[in-house]
Coordinates of C-alpha atoms in Angstrom, one line a residue:
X1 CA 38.3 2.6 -128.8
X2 CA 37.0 6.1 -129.4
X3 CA 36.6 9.2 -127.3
X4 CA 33.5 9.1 -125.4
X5 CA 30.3 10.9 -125.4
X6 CA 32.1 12.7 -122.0
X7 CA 35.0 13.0 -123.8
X8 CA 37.2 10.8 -121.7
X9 CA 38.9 7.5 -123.1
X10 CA 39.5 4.1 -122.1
X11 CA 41.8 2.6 -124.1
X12 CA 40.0 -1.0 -123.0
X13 CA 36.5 -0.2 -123.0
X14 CA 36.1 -3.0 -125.6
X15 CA 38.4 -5.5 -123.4
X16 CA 36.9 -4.8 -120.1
X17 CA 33.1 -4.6 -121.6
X18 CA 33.7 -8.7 -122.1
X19 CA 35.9 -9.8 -118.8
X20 CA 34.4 -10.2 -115.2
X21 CA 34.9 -6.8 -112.8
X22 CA 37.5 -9.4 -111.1
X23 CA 40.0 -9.1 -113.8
X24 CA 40.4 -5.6 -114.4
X25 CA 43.4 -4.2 -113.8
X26 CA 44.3 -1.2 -111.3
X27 CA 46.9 -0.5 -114.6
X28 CA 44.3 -0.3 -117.3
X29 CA 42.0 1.8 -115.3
X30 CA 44.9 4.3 -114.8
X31 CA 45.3 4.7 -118.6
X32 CA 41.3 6.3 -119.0
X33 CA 42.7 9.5 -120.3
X34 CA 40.7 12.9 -119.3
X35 CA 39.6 15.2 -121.8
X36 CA 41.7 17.8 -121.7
X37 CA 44.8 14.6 -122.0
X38 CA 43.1 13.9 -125.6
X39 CA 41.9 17.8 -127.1
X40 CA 43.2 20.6 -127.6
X41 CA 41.1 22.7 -125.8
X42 CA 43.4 24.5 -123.4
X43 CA 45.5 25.4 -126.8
X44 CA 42.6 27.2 -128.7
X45 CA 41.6 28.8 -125.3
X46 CA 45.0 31.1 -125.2
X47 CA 44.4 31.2 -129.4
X48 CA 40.9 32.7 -128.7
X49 CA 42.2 35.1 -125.8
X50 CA 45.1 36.2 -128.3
X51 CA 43.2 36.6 -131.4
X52 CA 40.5 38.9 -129.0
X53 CA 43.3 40.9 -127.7
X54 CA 45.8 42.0 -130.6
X55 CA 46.1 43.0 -133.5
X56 CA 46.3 40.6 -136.5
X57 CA 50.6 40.9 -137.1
X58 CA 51.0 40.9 -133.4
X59 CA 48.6 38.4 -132.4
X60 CA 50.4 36.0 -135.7
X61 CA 53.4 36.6 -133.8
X62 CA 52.7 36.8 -130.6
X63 CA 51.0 32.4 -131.7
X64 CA 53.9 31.6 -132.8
X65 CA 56.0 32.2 -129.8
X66 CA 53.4 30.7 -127.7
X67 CA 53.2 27.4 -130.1
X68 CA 57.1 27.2 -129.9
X69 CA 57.1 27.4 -126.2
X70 CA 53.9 24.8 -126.1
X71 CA 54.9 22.4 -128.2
X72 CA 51.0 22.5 -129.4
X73 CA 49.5 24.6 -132.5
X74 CA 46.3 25.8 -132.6
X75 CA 43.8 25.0 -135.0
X76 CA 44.6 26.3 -138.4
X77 CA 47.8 27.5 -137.5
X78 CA 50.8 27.0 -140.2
X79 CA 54.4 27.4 -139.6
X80 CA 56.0 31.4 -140.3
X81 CA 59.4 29.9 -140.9
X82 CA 59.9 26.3 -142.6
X83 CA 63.3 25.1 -141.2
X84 CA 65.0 22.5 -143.0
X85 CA 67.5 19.6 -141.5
X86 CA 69.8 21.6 -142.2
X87 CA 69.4 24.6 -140.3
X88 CA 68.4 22.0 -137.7
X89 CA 71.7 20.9 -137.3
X90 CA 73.9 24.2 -137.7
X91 CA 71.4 25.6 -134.8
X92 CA 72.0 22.5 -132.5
X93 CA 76.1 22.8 -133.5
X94 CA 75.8 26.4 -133.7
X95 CA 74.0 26.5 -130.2
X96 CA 76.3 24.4 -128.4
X97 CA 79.3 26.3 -129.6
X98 CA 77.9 29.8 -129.2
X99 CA 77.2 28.9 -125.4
X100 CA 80.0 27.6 -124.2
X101 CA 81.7 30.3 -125.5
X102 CA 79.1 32.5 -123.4
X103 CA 79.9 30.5 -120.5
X104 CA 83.7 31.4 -120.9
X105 CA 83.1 35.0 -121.6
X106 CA 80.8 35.2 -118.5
X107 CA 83.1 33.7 -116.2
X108 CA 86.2 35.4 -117.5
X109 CA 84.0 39.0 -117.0
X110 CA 82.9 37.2 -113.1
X111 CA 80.0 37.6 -114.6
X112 CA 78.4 34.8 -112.2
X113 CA 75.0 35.4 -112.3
X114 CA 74.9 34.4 -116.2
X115 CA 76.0 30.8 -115.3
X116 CA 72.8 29.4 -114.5
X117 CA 71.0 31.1 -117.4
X118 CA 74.0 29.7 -119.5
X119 CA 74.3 26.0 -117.6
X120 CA 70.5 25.9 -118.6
X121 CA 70.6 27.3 -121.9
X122 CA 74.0 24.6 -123.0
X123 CA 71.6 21.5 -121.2
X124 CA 68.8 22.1 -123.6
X125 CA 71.7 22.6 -126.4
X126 CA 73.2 19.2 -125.6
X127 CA 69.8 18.1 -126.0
X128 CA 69.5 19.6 -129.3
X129 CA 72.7 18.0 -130.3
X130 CA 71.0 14.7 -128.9
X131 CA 67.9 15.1 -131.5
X132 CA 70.4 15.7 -134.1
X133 CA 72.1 12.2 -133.0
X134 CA 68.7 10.4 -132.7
X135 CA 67.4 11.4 -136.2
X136 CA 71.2 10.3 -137.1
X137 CA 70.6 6.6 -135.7
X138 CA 66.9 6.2 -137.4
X139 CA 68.8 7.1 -141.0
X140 CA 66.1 10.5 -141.2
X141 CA 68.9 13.3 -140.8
X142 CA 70.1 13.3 -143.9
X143 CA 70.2 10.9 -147.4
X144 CA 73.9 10.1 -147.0
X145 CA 74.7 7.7 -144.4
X146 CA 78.2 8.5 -144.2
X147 CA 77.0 12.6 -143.4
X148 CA 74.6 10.9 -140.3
X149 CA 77.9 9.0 -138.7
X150 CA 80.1 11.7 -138.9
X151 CA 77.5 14.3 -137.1
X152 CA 76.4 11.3 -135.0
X153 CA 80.4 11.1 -134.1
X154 CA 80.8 14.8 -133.7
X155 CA 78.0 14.4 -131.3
X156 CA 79.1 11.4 -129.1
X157 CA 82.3 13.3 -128.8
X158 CA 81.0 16.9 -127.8
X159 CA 78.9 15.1 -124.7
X160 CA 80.6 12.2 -123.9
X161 CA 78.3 9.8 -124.8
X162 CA 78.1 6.4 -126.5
X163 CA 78.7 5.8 -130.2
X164 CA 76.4 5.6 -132.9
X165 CA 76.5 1.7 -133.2
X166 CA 75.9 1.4 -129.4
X167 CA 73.2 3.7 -129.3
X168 CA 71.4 2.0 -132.4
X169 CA 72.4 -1.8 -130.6
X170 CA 69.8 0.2 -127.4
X171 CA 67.8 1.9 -129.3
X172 CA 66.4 0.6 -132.7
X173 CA 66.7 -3.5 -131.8
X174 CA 65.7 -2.6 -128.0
X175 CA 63.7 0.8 -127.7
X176 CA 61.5 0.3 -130.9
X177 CA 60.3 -3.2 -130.5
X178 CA 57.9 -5.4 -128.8
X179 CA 60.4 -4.5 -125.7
X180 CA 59.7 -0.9 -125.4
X181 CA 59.3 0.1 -122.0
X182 CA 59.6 -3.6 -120.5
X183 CA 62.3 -4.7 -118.3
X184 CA 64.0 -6.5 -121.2
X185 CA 64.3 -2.9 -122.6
X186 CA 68.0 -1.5 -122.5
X187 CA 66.9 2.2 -122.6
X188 CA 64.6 1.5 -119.7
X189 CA 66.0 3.1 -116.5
X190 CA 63.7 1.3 -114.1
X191 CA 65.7 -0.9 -111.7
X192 CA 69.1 0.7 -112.6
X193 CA 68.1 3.7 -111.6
X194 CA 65.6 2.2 -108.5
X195 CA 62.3 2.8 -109.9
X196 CA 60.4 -0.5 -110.0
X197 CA 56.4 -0.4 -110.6
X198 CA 54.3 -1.0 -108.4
X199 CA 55.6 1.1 -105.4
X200 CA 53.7 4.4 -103.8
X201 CA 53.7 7.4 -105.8
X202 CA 55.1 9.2 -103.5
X203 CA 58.3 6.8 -103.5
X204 CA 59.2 7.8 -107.1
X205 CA 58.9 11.9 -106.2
X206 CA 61.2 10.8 -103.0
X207 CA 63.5 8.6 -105.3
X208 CA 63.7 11.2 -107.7
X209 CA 64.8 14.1 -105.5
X210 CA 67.3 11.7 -104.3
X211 CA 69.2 11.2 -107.2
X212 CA 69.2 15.0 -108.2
X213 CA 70.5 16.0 -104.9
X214 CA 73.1 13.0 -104.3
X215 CA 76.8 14.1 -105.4
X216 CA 77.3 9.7 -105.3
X217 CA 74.8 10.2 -108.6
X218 CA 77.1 12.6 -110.0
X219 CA 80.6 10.4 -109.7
X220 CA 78.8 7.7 -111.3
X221 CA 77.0 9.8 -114.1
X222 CA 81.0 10.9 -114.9
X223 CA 82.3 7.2 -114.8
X224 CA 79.7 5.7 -116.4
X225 CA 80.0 8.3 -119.3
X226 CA 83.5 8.3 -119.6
X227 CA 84.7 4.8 -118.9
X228 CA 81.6 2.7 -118.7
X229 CA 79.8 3.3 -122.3
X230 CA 83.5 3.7 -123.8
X231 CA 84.5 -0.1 -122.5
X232 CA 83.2 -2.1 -125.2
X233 CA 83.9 0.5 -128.7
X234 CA 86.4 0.0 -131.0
X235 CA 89.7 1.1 -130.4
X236 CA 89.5 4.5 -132.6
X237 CA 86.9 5.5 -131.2
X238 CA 87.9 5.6 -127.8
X239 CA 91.1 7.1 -129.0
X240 CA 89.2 10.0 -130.2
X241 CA 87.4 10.3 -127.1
X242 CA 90.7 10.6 -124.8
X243 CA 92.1 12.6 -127.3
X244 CA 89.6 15.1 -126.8
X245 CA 89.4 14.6 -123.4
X246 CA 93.3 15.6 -122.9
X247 CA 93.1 18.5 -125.9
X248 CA 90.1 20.2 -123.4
X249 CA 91.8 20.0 -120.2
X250 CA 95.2 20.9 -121.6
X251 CA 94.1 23.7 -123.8
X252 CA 92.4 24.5 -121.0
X253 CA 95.7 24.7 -118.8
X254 CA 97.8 26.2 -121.2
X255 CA 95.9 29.1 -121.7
X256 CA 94.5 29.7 -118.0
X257 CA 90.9 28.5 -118.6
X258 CA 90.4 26.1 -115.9
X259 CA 87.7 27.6 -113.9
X260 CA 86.0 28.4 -117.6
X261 CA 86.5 24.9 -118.3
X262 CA 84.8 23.7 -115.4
X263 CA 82.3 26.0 -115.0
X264 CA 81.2 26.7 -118.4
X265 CA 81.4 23.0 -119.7
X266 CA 81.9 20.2 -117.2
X267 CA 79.3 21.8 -115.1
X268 CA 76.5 22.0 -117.3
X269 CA 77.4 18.8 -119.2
X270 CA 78.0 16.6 -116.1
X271 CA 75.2 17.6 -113.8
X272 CA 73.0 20.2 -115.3
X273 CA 72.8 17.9 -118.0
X274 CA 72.2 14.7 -116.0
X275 CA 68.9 16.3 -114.2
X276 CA 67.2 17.6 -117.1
X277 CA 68.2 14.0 -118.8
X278 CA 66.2 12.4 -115.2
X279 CA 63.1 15.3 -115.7
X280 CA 63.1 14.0 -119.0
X281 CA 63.0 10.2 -119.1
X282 CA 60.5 10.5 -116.7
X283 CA 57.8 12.2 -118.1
X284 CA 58.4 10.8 -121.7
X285 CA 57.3 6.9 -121.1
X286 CA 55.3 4.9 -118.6
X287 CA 57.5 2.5 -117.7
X288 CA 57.0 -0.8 -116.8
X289 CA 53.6 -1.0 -117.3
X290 CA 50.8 -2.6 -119.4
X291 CA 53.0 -5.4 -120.2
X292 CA 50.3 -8.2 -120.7
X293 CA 49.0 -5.9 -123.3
X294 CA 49.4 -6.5 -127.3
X295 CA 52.6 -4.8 -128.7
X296 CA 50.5 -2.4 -130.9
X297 CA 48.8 -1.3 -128.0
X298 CA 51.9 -1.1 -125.7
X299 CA 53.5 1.3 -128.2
X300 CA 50.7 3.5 -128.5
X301 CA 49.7 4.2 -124.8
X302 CA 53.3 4.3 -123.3
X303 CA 54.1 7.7 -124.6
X304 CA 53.0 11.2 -124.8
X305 CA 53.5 14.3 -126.3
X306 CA 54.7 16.8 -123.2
X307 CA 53.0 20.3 -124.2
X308 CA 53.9 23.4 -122.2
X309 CA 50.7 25.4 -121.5
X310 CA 48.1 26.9 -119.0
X311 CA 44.6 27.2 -120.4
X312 CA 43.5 31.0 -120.5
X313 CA 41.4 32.8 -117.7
X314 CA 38.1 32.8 -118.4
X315 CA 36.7 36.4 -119.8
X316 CA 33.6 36.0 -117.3
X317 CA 36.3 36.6 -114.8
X318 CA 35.7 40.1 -112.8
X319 CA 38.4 42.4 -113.9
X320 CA 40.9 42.2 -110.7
X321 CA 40.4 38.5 -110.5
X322 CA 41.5 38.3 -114.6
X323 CA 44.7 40.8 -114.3
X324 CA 45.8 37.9 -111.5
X325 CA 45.1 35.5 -113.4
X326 CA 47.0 36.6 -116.3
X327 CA 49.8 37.6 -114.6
X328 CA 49.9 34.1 -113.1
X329 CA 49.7 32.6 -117.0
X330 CA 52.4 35.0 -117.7
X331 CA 54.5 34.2 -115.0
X332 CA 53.9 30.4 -115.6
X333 CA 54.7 30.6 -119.4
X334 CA 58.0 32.9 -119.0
X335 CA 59.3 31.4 -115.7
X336 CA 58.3 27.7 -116.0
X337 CA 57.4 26.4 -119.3
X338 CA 59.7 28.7 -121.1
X339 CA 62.5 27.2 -119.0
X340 CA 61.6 23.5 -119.7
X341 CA 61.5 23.7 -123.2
X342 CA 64.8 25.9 -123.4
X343 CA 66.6 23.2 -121.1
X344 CA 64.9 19.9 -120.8
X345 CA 62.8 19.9 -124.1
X346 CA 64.4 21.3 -126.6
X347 CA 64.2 20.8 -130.8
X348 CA 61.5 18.4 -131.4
X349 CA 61.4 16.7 -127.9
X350 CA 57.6 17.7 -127.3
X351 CA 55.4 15.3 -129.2
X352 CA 57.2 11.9 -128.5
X353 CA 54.3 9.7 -129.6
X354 CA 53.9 11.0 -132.7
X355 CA 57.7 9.7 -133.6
X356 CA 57.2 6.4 -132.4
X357 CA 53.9 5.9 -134.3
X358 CA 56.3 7.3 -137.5
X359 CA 59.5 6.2 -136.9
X360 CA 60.8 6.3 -140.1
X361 CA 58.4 8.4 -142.0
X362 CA 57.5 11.3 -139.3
X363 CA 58.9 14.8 -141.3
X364 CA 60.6 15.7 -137.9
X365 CA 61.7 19.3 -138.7
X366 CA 58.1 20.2 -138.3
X367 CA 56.4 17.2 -136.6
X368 CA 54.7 19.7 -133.8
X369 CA 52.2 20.5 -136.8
X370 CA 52.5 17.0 -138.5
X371 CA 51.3 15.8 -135.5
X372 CA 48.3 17.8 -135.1
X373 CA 47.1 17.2 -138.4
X374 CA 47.3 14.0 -137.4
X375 CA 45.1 15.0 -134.7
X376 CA 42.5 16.7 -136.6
X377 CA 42.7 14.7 -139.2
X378 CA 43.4 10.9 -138.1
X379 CA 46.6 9.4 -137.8
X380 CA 47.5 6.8 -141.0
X381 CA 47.0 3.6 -139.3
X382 CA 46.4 4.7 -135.8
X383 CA 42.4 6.2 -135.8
X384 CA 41.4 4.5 -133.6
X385 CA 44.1 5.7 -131.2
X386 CA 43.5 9.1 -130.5
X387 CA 47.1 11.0 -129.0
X388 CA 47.4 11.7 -126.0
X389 CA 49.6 14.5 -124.0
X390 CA 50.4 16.2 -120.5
X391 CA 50.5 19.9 -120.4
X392 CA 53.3 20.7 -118.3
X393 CA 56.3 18.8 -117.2
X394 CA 55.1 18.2 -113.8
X395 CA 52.0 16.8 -115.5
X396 CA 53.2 14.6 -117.6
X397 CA 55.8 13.0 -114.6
X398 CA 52.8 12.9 -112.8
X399 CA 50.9 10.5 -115.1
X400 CA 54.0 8.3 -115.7
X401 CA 54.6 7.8 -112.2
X402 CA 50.7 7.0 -111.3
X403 CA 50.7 4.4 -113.6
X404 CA 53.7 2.9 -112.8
X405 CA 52.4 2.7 -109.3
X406 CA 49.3 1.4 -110.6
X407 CA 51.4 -1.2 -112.2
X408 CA 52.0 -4.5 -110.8
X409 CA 55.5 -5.3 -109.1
X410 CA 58.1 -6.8 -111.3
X411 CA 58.1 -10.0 -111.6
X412 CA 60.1 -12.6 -108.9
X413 CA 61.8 -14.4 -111.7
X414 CA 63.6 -11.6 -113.2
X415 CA 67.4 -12.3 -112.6
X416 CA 69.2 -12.7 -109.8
X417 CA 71.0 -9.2 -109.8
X418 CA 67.2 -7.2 -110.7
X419 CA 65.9 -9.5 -108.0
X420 CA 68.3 -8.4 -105.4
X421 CA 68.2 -4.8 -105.9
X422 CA 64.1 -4.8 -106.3
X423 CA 64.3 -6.9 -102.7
X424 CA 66.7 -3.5 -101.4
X425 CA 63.9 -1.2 -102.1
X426 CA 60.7 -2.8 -101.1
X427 CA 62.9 -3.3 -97.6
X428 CA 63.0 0.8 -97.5
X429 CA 58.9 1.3 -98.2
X430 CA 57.3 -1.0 -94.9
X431 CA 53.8 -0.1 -96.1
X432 CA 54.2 -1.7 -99.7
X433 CA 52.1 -4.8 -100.4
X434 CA 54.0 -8.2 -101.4
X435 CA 51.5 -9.7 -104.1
X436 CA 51.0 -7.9 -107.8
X437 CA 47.6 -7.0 -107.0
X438 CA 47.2 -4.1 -104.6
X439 CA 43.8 -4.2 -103.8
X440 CA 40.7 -6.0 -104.5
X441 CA 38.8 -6.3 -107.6
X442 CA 35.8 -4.7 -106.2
X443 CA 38.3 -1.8 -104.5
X444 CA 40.0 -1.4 -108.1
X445 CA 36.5 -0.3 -109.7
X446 CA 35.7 1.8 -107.0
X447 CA 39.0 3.1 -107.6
X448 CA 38.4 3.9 -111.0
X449 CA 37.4 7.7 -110.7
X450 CA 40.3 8.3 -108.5
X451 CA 43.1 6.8 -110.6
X452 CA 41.6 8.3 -113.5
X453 CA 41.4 12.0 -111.7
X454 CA 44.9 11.6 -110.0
X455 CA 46.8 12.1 -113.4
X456 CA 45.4 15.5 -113.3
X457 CA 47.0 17.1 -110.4
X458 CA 49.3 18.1 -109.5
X459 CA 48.6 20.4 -112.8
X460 CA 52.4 21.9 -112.4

């Protein structure tokens, strides 16, 4: 199952070698990875133009901030400053606290044009807070158990979410199992959220924008985080949820801070919050799909890592056409990338796959270079699974969502309640076909270069 001679990869090049062209799948052939989805080419081409350009202390600098933004180190490359667990979770605390009390400041100063720096800036910190609460329910925060639950509860209380137990009920004995990414999955947000396979590409982008622009996603996104998780916890804890609840919004009277309330905390907890969470859960797995395939092999190709990077101009350039161009990368890096990674993937979001191969041994305060030693070096029990990644956001949604329209529609005997609202949809799309198989065997090979190609643009 290695790269090929090209440098592409078909995860079943040793499956489809021995079946008939009849029974391969339009959702294998969309999982042939590119080359650029399996190096890390475009990473050592801004480490060459760097290294060419500046002096040694700057250009060591100058890698570092572009590996923090990316997500993706470049060959050789080793950490300036080795953060511990520790200063892991005073920054994500830290951060969280520090902004919303920039959020107040600005908006007692009517300093308005901060607030969306600051709503983006307390998303990614929520996020942060989110890692600190996910390393929390795997037991790899810290030794002490007791330490995990009490930041895991500090957590859940800050954002409103659900408790530790409820979140390891989804997530360890749902998320990391032979479920992962099925229908049977409790993290996955597939017909909840109205995104069965099998529909046009297009459909998901349309879906998508929906739900960002719909207030009606909003008032649930409130109920469901304040009433909805809260229903079925224990009695304390949902004491100490209302009690903090009623300490913000009196405080919050009492002293005159009602706008700074709202605009500095509800705002970017309760919507900011809720689209990055959407950006992110749809770029991070490929939902719903390959789900005929062995377990091992489910696990290793429905995730990514999500890198945030441009390749470099080329040098051949002529000189006005390579000023553009940099300016673009520039541009790109600062007004794009930079953004994503502040708000949507913060911490140790980027390389995704490389936690679920090492759940439970990964060393996550530095796994962006853990995983590319893994990379150069083989993973432990996964060499003949090389790791794959997008590199940008808009990639990366773009290859989850070609696959799950590549995918076959769910199945008809799902139950009654995932039945009915999968009918809803397929009434709104005319053109959609009825049977699992879109096209015809002969049309699915011919297909082959075009699925494989379409993960690659739009490059955004």
């Amino acid at each position: 199952m290695g790269v090929n001679s090209t440098g592409h990869w078909n995860p079943f090049e040793s499956i489809t070698a021995n079946e008939p062209e009849s029974e391969i799948k339009a959702g294998r052939v969309a999982f042939i990875e590119q080359p650029r989805n399996v190096n890390t080419e475009v990473r050592e081409s801004v480490s060459s133009a760097i290294q060419r350009t500046f002096p040694r202390p700057a250009a060591t600098l100058l890698e570092a901030v572009v590996t923090w933004i990316s997500g993706c180190p470049h060959l050789g490359q080793k950490p300036l400053v080795h953060r511990s667990r520790l200063g892991y979770t005073v920054e994500a605390f830290g951060g969280f606290i520090l902004t919303v009390a920039a959020g107040v400041l600005a908006v007692s100063a009517h300093l308005w044009w901060l607030l969306p720096f600051q709503w983006l800036i307390l998303s990614g910190r929520g996020w942060a807070l989110f890692n600190i609460f996910h390393h929390a329910t795997h037991d790899t925060l810290f030794r002490s158990r007791r330490v995990n639950e009490v930041l895991a509860f500090s957590v859940s209380l800050m954002s409103f979410s659900s408790s530790l137990e409820s979140y390891r009920e989804q997530h360890i004995r749902s998320h990391h199992t032979r479920a992962m990414c099925t229908y049977q999955d409790v993290e996955a947000p597939l017909l909840d959220l109205g995104f069965p396979t099998g529909m046009p590409k297009s459909f998901y982008y349309r879906r998508l924008a929906y739900l960002i622009l719909s207030p009606w996603t909003y008032v649930l996104y409130v109920r469901y985080r304040l009433f909805d998780w809260q229903r079925g916890e224990p009695w304390y804890r949902k004491a100490a949820l209302w009690t903090f609840a009623a300490s913000l919004v009196a405080g919050a009277y009492w002293f005159g801070f009602v706008p700074e309330l709202l605009l500095a905390y509800v705002v970017p907890m309760f919507v900011v919050f809720n689209v990055t969470g959407l950006l992110g859960m749809f770029s991070e797995h490929h939902w719903g799909t390959l789900l005929d395939a062995p377990a091992r092999l489910r696990m290793v190709l429905l995730v990514h890592s999500r890198f945030l990077l441009d390749e470099a101009p080329a040098p051949t350039l002529p000189t006005g056409r390579r000023i553009g161009a940099w300016g673009l990368w520039w541009l790109r890096l600062v007004g794009y990338h930079l953004v994503v990674r502040v708000a949507v993937l913060p911490s140790d979001s980027s390389p995704h796959d490389h936690h679920h191969r090492h759940p439970r041994t990964e060393d996550w305060t530095r796994s962006t270079y853990e995983r590319f030693e893994h990379v150069v070096d083989g993973c432990p029990g996964f060499a003949q699974y090389p790791h794959t990644h997008a590199w940008s956001l808009g990639e990366a949604m773009n290859r989850v969502f070609t696959r799950m329209s590549a995918a076959p529609l769910p199945d008809p005997a799902l139950d009654d309640q995932q039945t009915r609202a999968v009918r809803r949809l397929l009434a709104r799309v005319r053109s959609v076909p009825t049977g699992p198989d879109r096209s015809s065997p002969a049309d699915l090979l011919s297909e082959s270069p075009r699925l494989a190609e379409d993960q690659k643009a739009p490059l955004t």
